[in-house]
Amino acid sequence: MGEKSLQVTNHPGEFNTCLIIMIATIVWVQWSSFLLSVVWGIGLILIIYTMFKLRSVRKISIQINDTAIVALIMVIGYMLYHSSGEIIKNGLAGHDAWAIILSRLSLILFVLPFALAAILTKEKPLYLATGSWGKTIHFPWIFRGLLKDPIWRFMLIFLVNVCAIFSFFIDWGQPQFLDLIGYALSFALINAVLEELLWRGYILSHFVSGFGELKGLVIAGATFGLYHYHLGFSWPVCLLFSIFGIMMGGVAIRSKGLAPVMVMHFVMNVLFVLSGMIL
């Protein structure tokens, strides 16, 4: 692959178990009530406590224990983020567009528990950096393929094609189109920066450290896609977002940072708003 991949050895079943824990957690907190999310969090605490007690007899998977901790942090972060977002939306009732934009700022509360956990554990997230536009990326499978290009050229080709496709779904003559552009740029900037810090900066970094690039990418990408259910997307669309999340995670891994994938995320969000997918 040109560059040496991070290789990690795991016990059989660890990857599947951790993937299930993360998917079950993100689905549960979006689908259930606040109280049931608290119950889920308590269940994760009991799992973490039980596995900690088993550590003395070496009947514990470190990766499963760490994943339960990440899932617990996710529950806490999501509850803070979602509750504050709802307060903002209710406070700005009648101003739907800007209520959505400002509610995205509550993503800071989703990121914060992960940032605090990284500080307390002295963990250094792999991709919490600017990243390089000159690293090589392969087509069509990111890590391998017949074609390879520097990330900047890959991104340019990708974004030109995506913009061309979305141009057919945008009503260029709609009233107040300039206002919509302002809204799209504001929403996309906040959303792209904060979601990339969360999903690629902290979550992807953690699972790549524990499982290696490909398995870590699947766990983080799948969870990222399913997280979009609370934004009004159906589960099938969320599965498509999971595929897109894996691709964006691949860009972060290849660039060793977040700048390229933030740009990618930003442009996609702008197009989603202008085409009416997000409002």
PDB file of C-alpha atoms in Angstrom:
ATOM      1  CA  MET A   1       0.000   0.000   0.000  1.00  0.00           C
ATOM      2  CA  GLY A   2       3.024   2.268  -0.235  1.00  0.00           C
ATOM      3  CA  GLU A   3       2.952   3.104   3.491  1.00  0.00           C
ATOM      4  CA  LYS A   4       3.051   0.660   6.352  1.00  0.00           C
ATOM      5  CA  SER A   5      -0.388   0.109   7.885  1.00  0.00           C
ATOM      6  CA  LEU A   6      -0.967  -0.089  11.608  1.00  0.00           C
ATOM      7  CA  GLN A   7      -1.222  -3.790  12.416  1.00  0.00           C
ATOM      8  CA  VAL A   8      -2.909  -4.968  15.612  1.00  0.00           C
ATOM      9  CA  THR A   9      -3.522  -8.524  16.828  1.00  0.00           C
ATOM     10  CA  ASN A  10      -6.878  -9.227  18.509  1.00  0.00           C
ATOM     11  CA  HIS A  11      -8.549 -12.249  20.027  1.00  0.00           C
ATOM     12  CA  PRO A  12     -11.282 -14.050  18.011  1.00  0.00           C
ATOM     13  CA  GLY A  13     -14.689 -12.413  18.345  1.00  0.00           C
ATOM     14  CA  GLU A  14     -13.400  -9.130  19.773  1.00  0.00           C
ATOM     15  CA  PHE A  15     -14.043  -7.126  16.621  1.00  0.00           C
ATOM     16  CA  ASN A  16     -17.611  -8.425  16.141  1.00  0.00           C
ATOM     17  CA  THR A  17     -18.441  -7.860  19.810  1.00  0.00           C
ATOM     18  CA  CYS A  18     -17.097  -4.294  19.805  1.00  0.00           C
ATOM     19  CA  LEU A  19     -18.886  -3.503  16.537  1.00  0.00           C
ATOM     20  CA  ILE A  20     -22.175  -4.752  18.028  1.00  0.00           C
ATOM     21  CA  ILE A  21     -21.654  -2.719  21.236  1.00  0.00           C
ATOM     22  CA  MET A  22     -21.079   0.488  19.292  1.00  0.00           C
ATOM     23  CA  ILE A  23     -23.945  -0.037  16.833  1.00  0.00           C
ATOM     24  CA  ALA A  24     -26.358  -1.068  19.587  1.00  0.00           C
ATOM     25  CA  THR A  25     -25.408   1.985  21.658  1.00  0.00           C
ATOM     26  CA  ILE A  26     -25.833   4.578  18.901  1.00  0.00           C
ATOM     27  CA  VAL A  27     -29.120   3.030  17.765  1.00  0.00           C
ATOM     28  CA  TRP A  28     -30.472   2.784  21.314  1.00  0.00           C
ATOM     29  CA  VAL A  29     -29.756   6.371  22.402  1.00  0.00           C
ATOM     30  CA  GLN A  30     -31.460   7.739  19.277  1.00  0.00           C
ATOM     31  CA  TRP A  31     -34.447   5.409  19.339  1.00  0.00           C
ATOM     32  CA  SER A  32     -35.193   5.396  23.078  1.00  0.00           C
ATOM     33  CA  SER A  33     -36.130   8.009  25.674  1.00  0.00           C
ATOM     34  CA  PHE A  34     -33.760   9.943  27.925  1.00  0.00           C
ATOM     35  CA  LEU A  35     -34.547   7.612  30.837  1.00  0.00           C
ATOM     36  CA  LEU A  36     -33.873   4.470  28.817  1.00  0.00           C
ATOM     37  CA  SER A  37     -30.588   5.982  27.625  1.00  0.00           C
ATOM     38  CA  VAL A  38     -29.633   6.416  31.278  1.00  0.00           C
ATOM     39  CA  VAL A  39     -30.523   2.753  31.882  1.00  0.00           C
ATOM     40  CA  TRP A  40     -28.293   1.763  28.935  1.00  0.00           C
ATOM     41  CA  GLY A  41     -25.468   3.820  30.413  1.00  0.00           C
ATOM     42  CA  ILE A  42     -25.877   2.088  33.769  1.00  0.00           C
ATOM     43  CA  GLY A  43     -25.739  -1.262  31.968  1.00  0.00           C
ATOM     44  CA  LEU A  44     -22.452  -0.258  30.343  1.00  0.00           C
ATOM     45  CA  ILE A  45     -21.083   0.771  33.749  1.00  0.00           C
ATOM     46  CA  LEU A  46     -21.963  -2.678  35.107  1.00  0.00           C
ATOM     47  CA  ILE A  47     -20.220  -4.326  32.156  1.00  0.00           C
ATOM     48  CA  ILE A  48     -17.109  -2.208  32.688  1.00  0.00           C
ATOM     49  CA  TYR A  49     -17.113  -2.969  36.436  1.00  0.00           C
ATOM     50  CA  THR A  50     -17.576  -6.698  35.887  1.00  0.00           C
ATOM     51  CA  MET A  51     -14.806  -6.885  33.319  1.00  0.00           C
ATOM     52  CA  PHE A  52     -12.515  -4.874  35.582  1.00  0.00           C
ATOM     53  CA  LYS A  53     -13.094  -7.405  38.381  1.00  0.00           C
ATOM     54  CA  LEU A  54     -12.309 -10.256  35.978  1.00  0.00           C
ATOM     55  CA  ARG A  55      -9.009  -8.647  35.036  1.00  0.00           C
ATOM     56  CA  SER A  56      -7.348 -10.220  38.071  1.00  0.00           C
ATOM     57  CA  VAL A  57      -8.006 -13.708  36.681  1.00  0.00           C
ATOM     58  CA  ARG A  58      -7.161 -12.680  33.102  1.00  0.00           C
ATOM     59  CA  LYS A  59     -10.601 -13.487  31.766  1.00  0.00           C
ATOM     60  CA  ILE A  60     -11.046 -10.125  30.150  1.00  0.00           C
ATOM     61  CA  SER A  61     -10.765  -8.661  26.706  1.00  0.00           C
ATOM     62  CA  ILE A  62      -9.102  -5.263  26.998  1.00  0.00           C
ATOM     63  CA  GLN A  63     -10.626  -4.177  23.671  1.00  0.00           C
ATOM     64  CA  ILE A  64     -14.183  -5.057  24.729  1.00  0.00           C
ATOM     65  CA  ASN A  65     -13.689  -3.267  28.037  1.00  0.00           C
ATOM     66  CA  ASP A  66     -12.312  -0.174  26.272  1.00  0.00           C
ATOM     67  CA  THR A  67     -15.195  -0.261  23.775  1.00  0.00           C
ATOM     68  CA  ALA A  68     -17.723  -0.371  26.616  1.00  0.00           C
ATOM     69  CA  ILE A  69     -16.023   2.738  28.040  1.00  0.00           C
ATOM     70  CA  VAL A  70     -16.165   4.495  24.646  1.00  0.00           C
ATOM     71  CA  ALA A  71     -19.848   3.524  24.343  1.00  0.00           C
ATOM     72  CA  LEU A  72     -20.528   4.970  27.812  1.00  0.00           C
ATOM     73  CA  ILE A  73     -18.789   8.226  26.841  1.00  0.00           C
ATOM     74  CA  MET A  74     -20.927   8.237  23.684  1.00  0.00           C
ATOM     75  CA  VAL A  75     -24.124   7.901  25.746  1.00  0.00           C
ATOM     76  CA  ILE A  76     -23.083  10.800  27.984  1.00  0.00           C
ATOM     77  CA  GLY A  77     -22.009  12.965  25.057  1.00  0.00           C
ATOM     78  CA  TYR A  78     -25.095  12.245  22.998  1.00  0.00           C
ATOM     79  CA  MET A  79     -27.454  12.985  25.896  1.00  0.00           C
ATOM     80  CA  LEU A  80     -25.727  16.331  26.550  1.00  0.00           C
ATOM     81  CA  TYR A  81     -25.701  17.200  22.853  1.00  0.00           C
ATOM     82  CA  HIS A  82     -29.283  16.165  22.125  1.00  0.00           C
ATOM     83  CA  SER A  83     -30.779  17.790  25.239  1.00  0.00           C
ATOM     84  CA  SER A  84     -29.044  21.119  24.642  1.00  0.00           C
ATOM     85  CA  GLY A  85     -29.957  20.998  20.954  1.00  0.00           C
ATOM     86  CA  GLU A  86     -33.626  20.563  21.803  1.00  0.00           C
ATOM     87  CA  ILE A  87     -33.486  23.486  24.229  1.00  0.00           C
ATOM     88  CA  ILE A  88     -31.996  25.702  21.511  1.00  0.00           C
ATOM     89  CA  LYS A  89     -34.602  24.623  18.941  1.00  0.00           C
ATOM     90  CA  ASN A  90     -37.473  25.237  21.343  1.00  0.00           C
ATOM     91  CA  GLY A  91     -36.055  28.624  22.305  1.00  0.00           C
ATOM     92  CA  LEU A  92     -35.852  29.638  18.649  1.00  0.00           C
ATOM     93  CA  ALA A  93     -39.231  28.246  17.580  1.00  0.00           C
ATOM     94  CA  GLY A  94     -40.347  30.008  14.430  1.00  0.00           C
ATOM     95  CA  HIS A  95     -36.781  30.518  13.228  1.00  0.00           C
ATOM     96  CA  ASP A  96     -36.239  26.986  11.998  1.00  0.00           C
ATOM     97  CA  ALA A  97     -33.166  27.484   9.808  1.00  0.00           C
ATOM     98  CA  TRP A  98     -31.068  29.314  12.391  1.00  0.00           C
ATOM     99  CA  ALA A  99     -32.365  27.083  15.187  1.00  0.00           C
ATOM    100  CA  ILE A 100     -30.862  24.136  13.329  1.00  0.00           C
ATOM    101  CA  ILE A 101     -27.560  25.938  12.801  1.00  0.00           C
ATOM    102  CA  LEU A 102     -27.202  26.983  16.436  1.00  0.00           C
ATOM    103  CA  SER A 103     -28.313  23.563  17.670  1.00  0.00           C
ATOM    104  CA  ARG A 104     -25.351  22.068  15.783  1.00  0.00           C
ATOM    105  CA  LEU A 105     -23.091  24.056  18.096  1.00  0.00           C
ATOM    106  CA  SER A 106     -24.255  21.722  20.850  1.00  0.00           C
ATOM    107  CA  LEU A 107     -22.051  19.097  19.170  1.00  0.00           C
ATOM    108  CA  ILE A 108     -19.329  20.681  21.294  1.00  0.00           C
ATOM    109  CA  LEU A 109     -20.950  18.893  24.226  1.00  0.00           C
ATOM    110  CA  PHE A 110     -20.695  15.595  22.317  1.00  0.00           C
ATOM    111  CA  VAL A 111     -16.998  16.158  21.615  1.00  0.00           C
ATOM    112  CA  LEU A 112     -16.139  17.377  25.120  1.00  0.00           C
ATOM    113  CA  PRO A 113     -16.424  14.032  27.015  1.00  0.00           C
ATOM    114  CA  PHE A 114     -14.150  12.366  24.441  1.00  0.00           C
ATOM    115  CA  ALA A 115     -11.625  15.201  24.722  1.00  0.00           C
ATOM    116  CA  LEU A 116     -11.652  14.988  28.525  1.00  0.00           C
ATOM    117  CA  ALA A 117     -11.254  11.193  28.411  1.00  0.00           C
ATOM    118  CA  ALA A 118      -8.254  11.527  26.078  1.00  0.00           C
ATOM    119  CA  ILE A 119      -6.661  14.069  28.441  1.00  0.00           C
ATOM    120  CA  LEU A 120      -7.290  11.947  31.548  1.00  0.00           C
ATOM    121  CA  THR A 121      -5.955   8.755  29.945  1.00  0.00           C
ATOM    122  CA  LYS A 122      -3.127  10.620  28.176  1.00  0.00           C
ATOM    123  CA  GLU A 123      -4.233   9.011  24.925  1.00  0.00           C
ATOM    124  CA  LYS A 124      -2.897  10.760  21.816  1.00  0.00           C
ATOM    125  CA  PRO A 125      -5.521  10.472  19.038  1.00  0.00           C
ATOM    126  CA  LEU A 126      -3.870   9.379  15.789  1.00  0.00           C
ATOM    127  CA  TYR A 127      -5.759  11.737  13.494  1.00  0.00           C
ATOM    128  CA  LEU A 128      -6.221  14.793  15.665  1.00  0.00           C
ATOM    129  CA  ALA A 129      -3.893  16.755  13.395  1.00  0.00           C
ATOM    130  CA  THR A 130      -4.065  18.892  10.265  1.00  0.00           C
ATOM    131  CA  GLY A 131      -3.024  16.102   7.933  1.00  0.00           C
ATOM    132  CA  SER A 132      -1.222  16.166   4.612  1.00  0.00           C
ATOM    133  CA  TRP A 133      -2.735  16.855   1.190  1.00  0.00           C
ATOM    134  CA  GLY A 134       0.237  15.242  -0.518  1.00  0.00           C
ATOM    135  CA  LYS A 135      -0.142  11.697   0.820  1.00  0.00           C
ATOM    136  CA  THR A 136      -1.091   8.983  -1.656  1.00  0.00           C
ATOM    137  CA  ILE A 137      -4.635   7.658  -1.887  1.00  0.00           C
ATOM    138  CA  HIS A 138      -5.723   4.718  -4.022  1.00  0.00           C
ATOM    139  CA  PHE A 139      -8.789   4.323  -6.229  1.00  0.00           C
ATOM    140  CA  PRO A 140     -11.315   2.758  -5.889  1.00  0.00           C
ATOM    141  CA  TRP A 141     -10.644   1.248  -2.449  1.00  0.00           C
ATOM    142  CA  ILE A 142      -8.724   4.066  -0.681  1.00  0.00           C
ATOM    143  CA  PHE A 143      -5.979   1.708   0.547  1.00  0.00           C
ATOM    144  CA  ARG A 144      -5.437  -0.213  -2.668  1.00  0.00           C
ATOM    145  CA  GLY A 145      -6.492  -0.006  -6.289  1.00  0.00           C
ATOM    146  CA  LEU A 146      -5.258   0.309  -9.856  1.00  0.00           C
ATOM    147  CA  LEU A 147      -4.970   4.098  -9.654  1.00  0.00           C
ATOM    148  CA  LYS A 148      -3.262   6.249  -7.048  1.00  0.00           C
ATOM    149  CA  ASP A 149      -3.046   9.994  -6.670  1.00  0.00           C
ATOM    150  CA  PRO A 150      -2.097  12.620  -4.100  1.00  0.00           C
ATOM    151  CA  ILE A 151      -5.041  13.385  -1.848  1.00  0.00           C
ATOM    152  CA  TRP A 152      -5.430  16.943  -3.142  1.00  0.00           C
ATOM    153  CA  ARG A 153      -6.029  15.737  -6.712  1.00  0.00           C
ATOM    154  CA  PHE A 154      -8.281  12.875  -5.609  1.00  0.00           C
ATOM    155  CA  MET A 155     -10.348  15.341  -3.582  1.00  0.00           C
ATOM    156  CA  LEU A 156     -10.538  17.816  -6.461  1.00  0.00           C
ATOM    157  CA  ILE A 157     -11.819  15.166  -8.874  1.00  0.00           C
ATOM    158  CA  PHE A 158     -14.257  13.780  -6.296  1.00  0.00           C
ATOM    159  CA  LEU A 159     -15.706  17.171  -5.365  1.00  0.00           C
ATOM    160  CA  VAL A 160     -16.040  18.356  -8.973  1.00  0.00           C
ATOM    161  CA  ASN A 161     -18.001  15.215  -9.837  1.00  0.00           C
ATOM    162  CA  VAL A 162     -20.183  15.425  -6.720  1.00  0.00           C
ATOM    163  CA  CYS A 163     -20.971  19.102  -7.366  1.00  0.00           C
ATOM    164  CA  ALA A 164     -21.871  18.292 -10.964  1.00  0.00           C
ATOM    165  CA  ILE A 165     -24.272  15.540  -9.857  1.00  0.00           C
ATOM    166  CA  PHE A 166     -25.937  17.650  -7.157  1.00  0.00           C
ATOM    167  CA  SER A 167     -26.347  20.597  -9.523  1.00  0.00           C
ATOM    168  CA  PHE A 168     -29.277  18.751 -11.130  1.00  0.00           C
ATOM    169  CA  PHE A 169     -31.091  18.570  -7.774  1.00  0.00           C
ATOM    170  CA  ILE A 170     -30.684  22.225  -6.750  1.00  0.00           C
ATOM    171  CA  ASP A 171     -33.402  24.744  -7.538  1.00  0.00           C
ATOM    172  CA  TRP A 172     -31.190  27.614  -8.643  1.00  0.00           C
ATOM    173  CA  GLY A 173     -34.123  29.972  -9.137  1.00  0.00           C
ATOM    174  CA  GLN A 174     -35.798  29.518  -5.764  1.00  0.00           C
ATOM    175  CA  PRO A 175     -36.710  32.626  -3.740  1.00  0.00           C
ATOM    176  CA  GLN A 176     -34.109  33.852  -1.219  1.00  0.00           C
ATOM    177  CA  PHE A 177     -31.439  31.607  -2.721  1.00  0.00           C
ATOM    178  CA  LEU A 178     -28.666  33.871  -1.419  1.00  0.00           C
ATOM    179  CA  ASP A 179     -30.027  33.487   2.125  1.00  0.00           C
ATOM    180  CA  LEU A 180     -30.023  29.723   1.636  1.00  0.00           C
ATOM    181  CA  ILE A 181     -26.369  29.844   0.593  1.00  0.00           C
ATOM    182  CA  GLY A 182     -25.521  31.755   3.779  1.00  0.00           C
ATOM    183  CA  TYR A 183     -27.387  29.193   5.839  1.00  0.00           C
ATOM    184  CA  ALA A 184     -25.686  26.310   3.999  1.00  0.00           C
ATOM    185  CA  LEU A 185     -22.200  27.729   4.572  1.00  0.00           C
ATOM    186  CA  SER A 186     -22.857  28.374   8.279  1.00  0.00           C
ATOM    187  CA  PHE A 187     -24.382  24.956   8.897  1.00  0.00           C
ATOM    188  CA  ALA A 188     -21.672  23.132   6.941  1.00  0.00           C
ATOM    189  CA  LEU A 189     -18.787  24.881   8.679  1.00  0.00           C
ATOM    190  CA  ILE A 190     -20.048  24.108  12.189  1.00  0.00           C
ATOM    191  CA  ASN A 191     -21.142  20.586  11.352  1.00  0.00           C
ATOM    192  CA  ALA A 192     -18.047  19.539   9.391  1.00  0.00           C
ATOM    193  CA  VAL A 193     -15.536  20.762  11.970  1.00  0.00           C
ATOM    194  CA  LEU A 194     -17.278  19.371  15.053  1.00  0.00           C
ATOM    195  CA  GLU A 195     -18.361  16.046  13.538  1.00  0.00           C
ATOM    196  CA  GLU A 196     -14.870  15.403  12.178  1.00  0.00           C
ATOM    197  CA  LEU A 197     -13.295  16.170  15.548  1.00  0.00           C
ATOM    198  CA  LEU A 198     -15.698  13.683  17.119  1.00  0.00           C
ATOM    199  CA  TRP A 199     -15.876  10.836  14.609  1.00  0.00           C
ATOM    200  CA  ARG A 200     -12.461  10.870  12.962  1.00  0.00           C
ATOM    201  CA  GLY A 201     -10.414  12.833  15.509  1.00  0.00           C
ATOM    202  CA  TYR A 202     -11.392  10.786  18.566  1.00  0.00           C
ATOM    203  CA  ILE A 203     -13.549   7.751  17.730  1.00  0.00           C
ATOM    204  CA  LEU A 204     -11.748   6.573  14.580  1.00  0.00           C
ATOM    205  CA  SER A 205      -8.368   7.191  16.224  1.00  0.00           C
ATOM    206  CA  HIS A 206      -9.338   5.041  19.187  1.00  0.00           C
ATOM    207  CA  PHE A 207     -10.536   2.061  17.178  1.00  0.00           C
ATOM    208  CA  VAL A 208      -7.666   2.148  14.697  1.00  0.00           C
ATOM    209  CA  SER A 209      -5.297   2.067  17.679  1.00  0.00           C
ATOM    210  CA  GLY A 210      -7.109  -0.988  19.004  1.00  0.00           C
ATOM    211  CA  PHE A 211      -7.990  -2.910  15.849  1.00  0.00           C
ATOM    212  CA  GLY A 212      -5.837  -1.598  13.021  1.00  0.00           C
ATOM    213  CA  GLU A 213      -6.887   0.554  10.104  1.00  0.00           C
ATOM    214  CA  LEU A 214      -9.480  -1.578   8.308  1.00  0.00           C
ATOM    215  CA  LYS A 215     -11.389  -2.936  11.310  1.00  0.00           C
ATOM    216  CA  GLY A 216     -11.197   0.388  13.137  1.00  0.00           C
ATOM    217  CA  LEU A 217     -12.520   2.077  10.017  1.00  0.00           C
ATOM    218  CA  VAL A 218     -15.533  -0.248   9.852  1.00  0.00           C
ATOM    219  CA  ILE A 219     -16.497   0.294  13.506  1.00  0.00           C
ATOM    220  CA  ALA A 220     -16.183   4.088  13.366  1.00  0.00           C
ATOM    221  CA  GLY A 221     -17.730   4.408   9.883  1.00  0.00           C
ATOM    222  CA  ALA A 222     -20.732   2.197  10.617  1.00  0.00           C
ATOM    223  CA  THR A 223     -21.474   4.012  13.876  1.00  0.00           C
ATOM    224  CA  PHE A 224     -21.096   7.418  12.198  1.00  0.00           C
ATOM    225  CA  GLY A 225     -23.673   6.565   9.542  1.00  0.00           C
ATOM    226  CA  LEU A 226     -26.260   5.219  11.967  1.00  0.00           C
ATOM    227  CA  TYR A 227     -25.864   8.314  14.166  1.00  0.00           C
ATOM    228  CA  HIS A 228     -27.716  10.329  11.496  1.00  0.00           C
ATOM    229  CA  TYR A 229     -31.081   8.728  12.334  1.00  0.00           C
ATOM    230  CA  HIS A 230     -31.920  11.436  14.885  1.00  0.00           C
ATOM    231  CA  LEU A 231     -31.466  14.067  12.163  1.00  0.00           C
ATOM    232  CA  GLY A 232     -34.504  12.715  10.333  1.00  0.00           C
ATOM    233  CA  PHE A 233     -32.914  10.228   7.929  1.00  0.00           C
ATOM    234  CA  SER A 234     -34.293   6.720   7.493  1.00  0.00           C
ATOM    235  CA  TRP A 235     -32.242   3.677   8.515  1.00  0.00           C
ATOM    236  CA  PRO A 236     -31.515   2.716   4.860  1.00  0.00           C
ATOM    237  CA  VAL A 237     -30.153   6.236   4.228  1.00  0.00           C
ATOM    238  CA  CYS A 238     -28.116   5.955   7.433  1.00  0.00           C
ATOM    239  CA  LEU A 239     -26.557   2.764   6.057  1.00  0.00           C
ATOM    240  CA  LEU A 240     -25.519   4.728   2.972  1.00  0.00           C
ATOM    241  CA  PHE A 241     -24.002   7.337   5.281  1.00  0.00           C
ATOM    242  CA  SER A 242     -22.070   4.506   6.941  1.00  0.00           C
ATOM    243  CA  ILE A 243     -20.449   3.708   3.603  1.00  0.00           C
ATOM    244  CA  PHE A 244     -19.670   7.396   3.149  1.00  0.00           C
ATOM    245  CA  GLY A 245     -18.307   7.485   6.718  1.00  0.00           C
ATOM    246  CA  ILE A 246     -15.939   4.631   5.914  1.00  0.00           C
ATOM    247  CA  MET A 247     -14.723   6.518   2.848  1.00  0.00           C
ATOM    248  CA  MET A 248     -14.155   9.730   4.842  1.00  0.00           C
ATOM    249  CA  GLY A 249     -12.383   7.739   7.528  1.00  0.00           C
ATOM    250  CA  GLY A 250     -10.128   6.313   4.834  1.00  0.00           C
ATOM    251  CA  VAL A 251      -9.224   9.829   3.716  1.00  0.00           C
ATOM    252  CA  ALA A 252      -8.386  10.762   7.335  1.00  0.00           C
ATOM    253  CA  ILE A 253      -6.206   7.670   7.700  1.00  0.00           C
ATOM    254  CA  ARG A 254      -4.333   8.261   4.459  1.00  0.00           C
ATOM    255  CA  SER A 255      -3.785  11.972   5.168  1.00  0.00           C
ATOM    256  CA  LYS A 256      -2.960  11.344   8.846  1.00  0.00           C
ATOM    257  CA  GLY A 257      -5.256  14.190   9.874  1.00  0.00           C
ATOM    258  CA  LEU A 258      -8.543  16.017   9.511  1.00  0.00           C
ATOM    259  CA  ALA A 259      -8.126  18.969   7.123  1.00  0.00           C
ATOM    260  CA  PRO A 260      -8.857  17.075   3.855  1.00  0.00           C
ATOM    261  CA  VAL A 261     -11.837  15.205   5.292  1.00  0.00           C
ATOM    262  CA  MET A 262     -13.209  18.409   6.861  1.00  0.00           C
ATOM    263  CA  VAL A 263     -13.190  20.036   3.421  1.00  0.00           C
ATOM    264  CA  MET A 264     -14.881  16.957   1.970  1.00  0.00           C
ATOM    265  CA  HIS A 265     -17.512  16.990   4.719  1.00  0.00           C
ATOM    266  CA  PHE A 266     -18.051  20.749   4.377  1.00  0.00           C
ATOM    267  CA  VAL A 267     -18.734  20.616   0.627  1.00  0.00           C
ATOM    268  CA  MET A 268     -21.081  17.645   0.991  1.00  0.00           C
ATOM    269  CA  ASN A 269     -23.060  19.413   3.727  1.00  0.00           C
ATOM    270  CA  VAL A 270     -23.383  22.563   1.595  1.00  0.00           C
ATOM    271  CA  LEU A 271     -24.745  20.461  -1.268  1.00  0.00           C
ATOM    272  CA  PHE A 272     -27.150  18.629   1.057  1.00  0.00           C
ATOM    273  CA  VAL A 273     -28.607  21.943   2.231  1.00  0.00           C
ATOM    274  CA  LEU A 274     -28.872  23.498  -1.227  1.00  0.00           C
ATOM    275  CA  SER A 275     -30.556  20.371  -2.610  1.00  0.00           C
ATOM    276  CA  GLY A 276     -33.085  20.248   0.243  1.00  0.00           C
ATOM    277  CA  MET A 277     -31.776  17.114   1.974  1.00  0.00           C
ATOM    278  CA  ILE A 278     -31.076  19.132   5.119  1.00  0.00           C
ATOM    279  CA  LEU A 279     -33.066  22.130   6.336  1.00  0.00           C
TER     280      LEU A 279
END
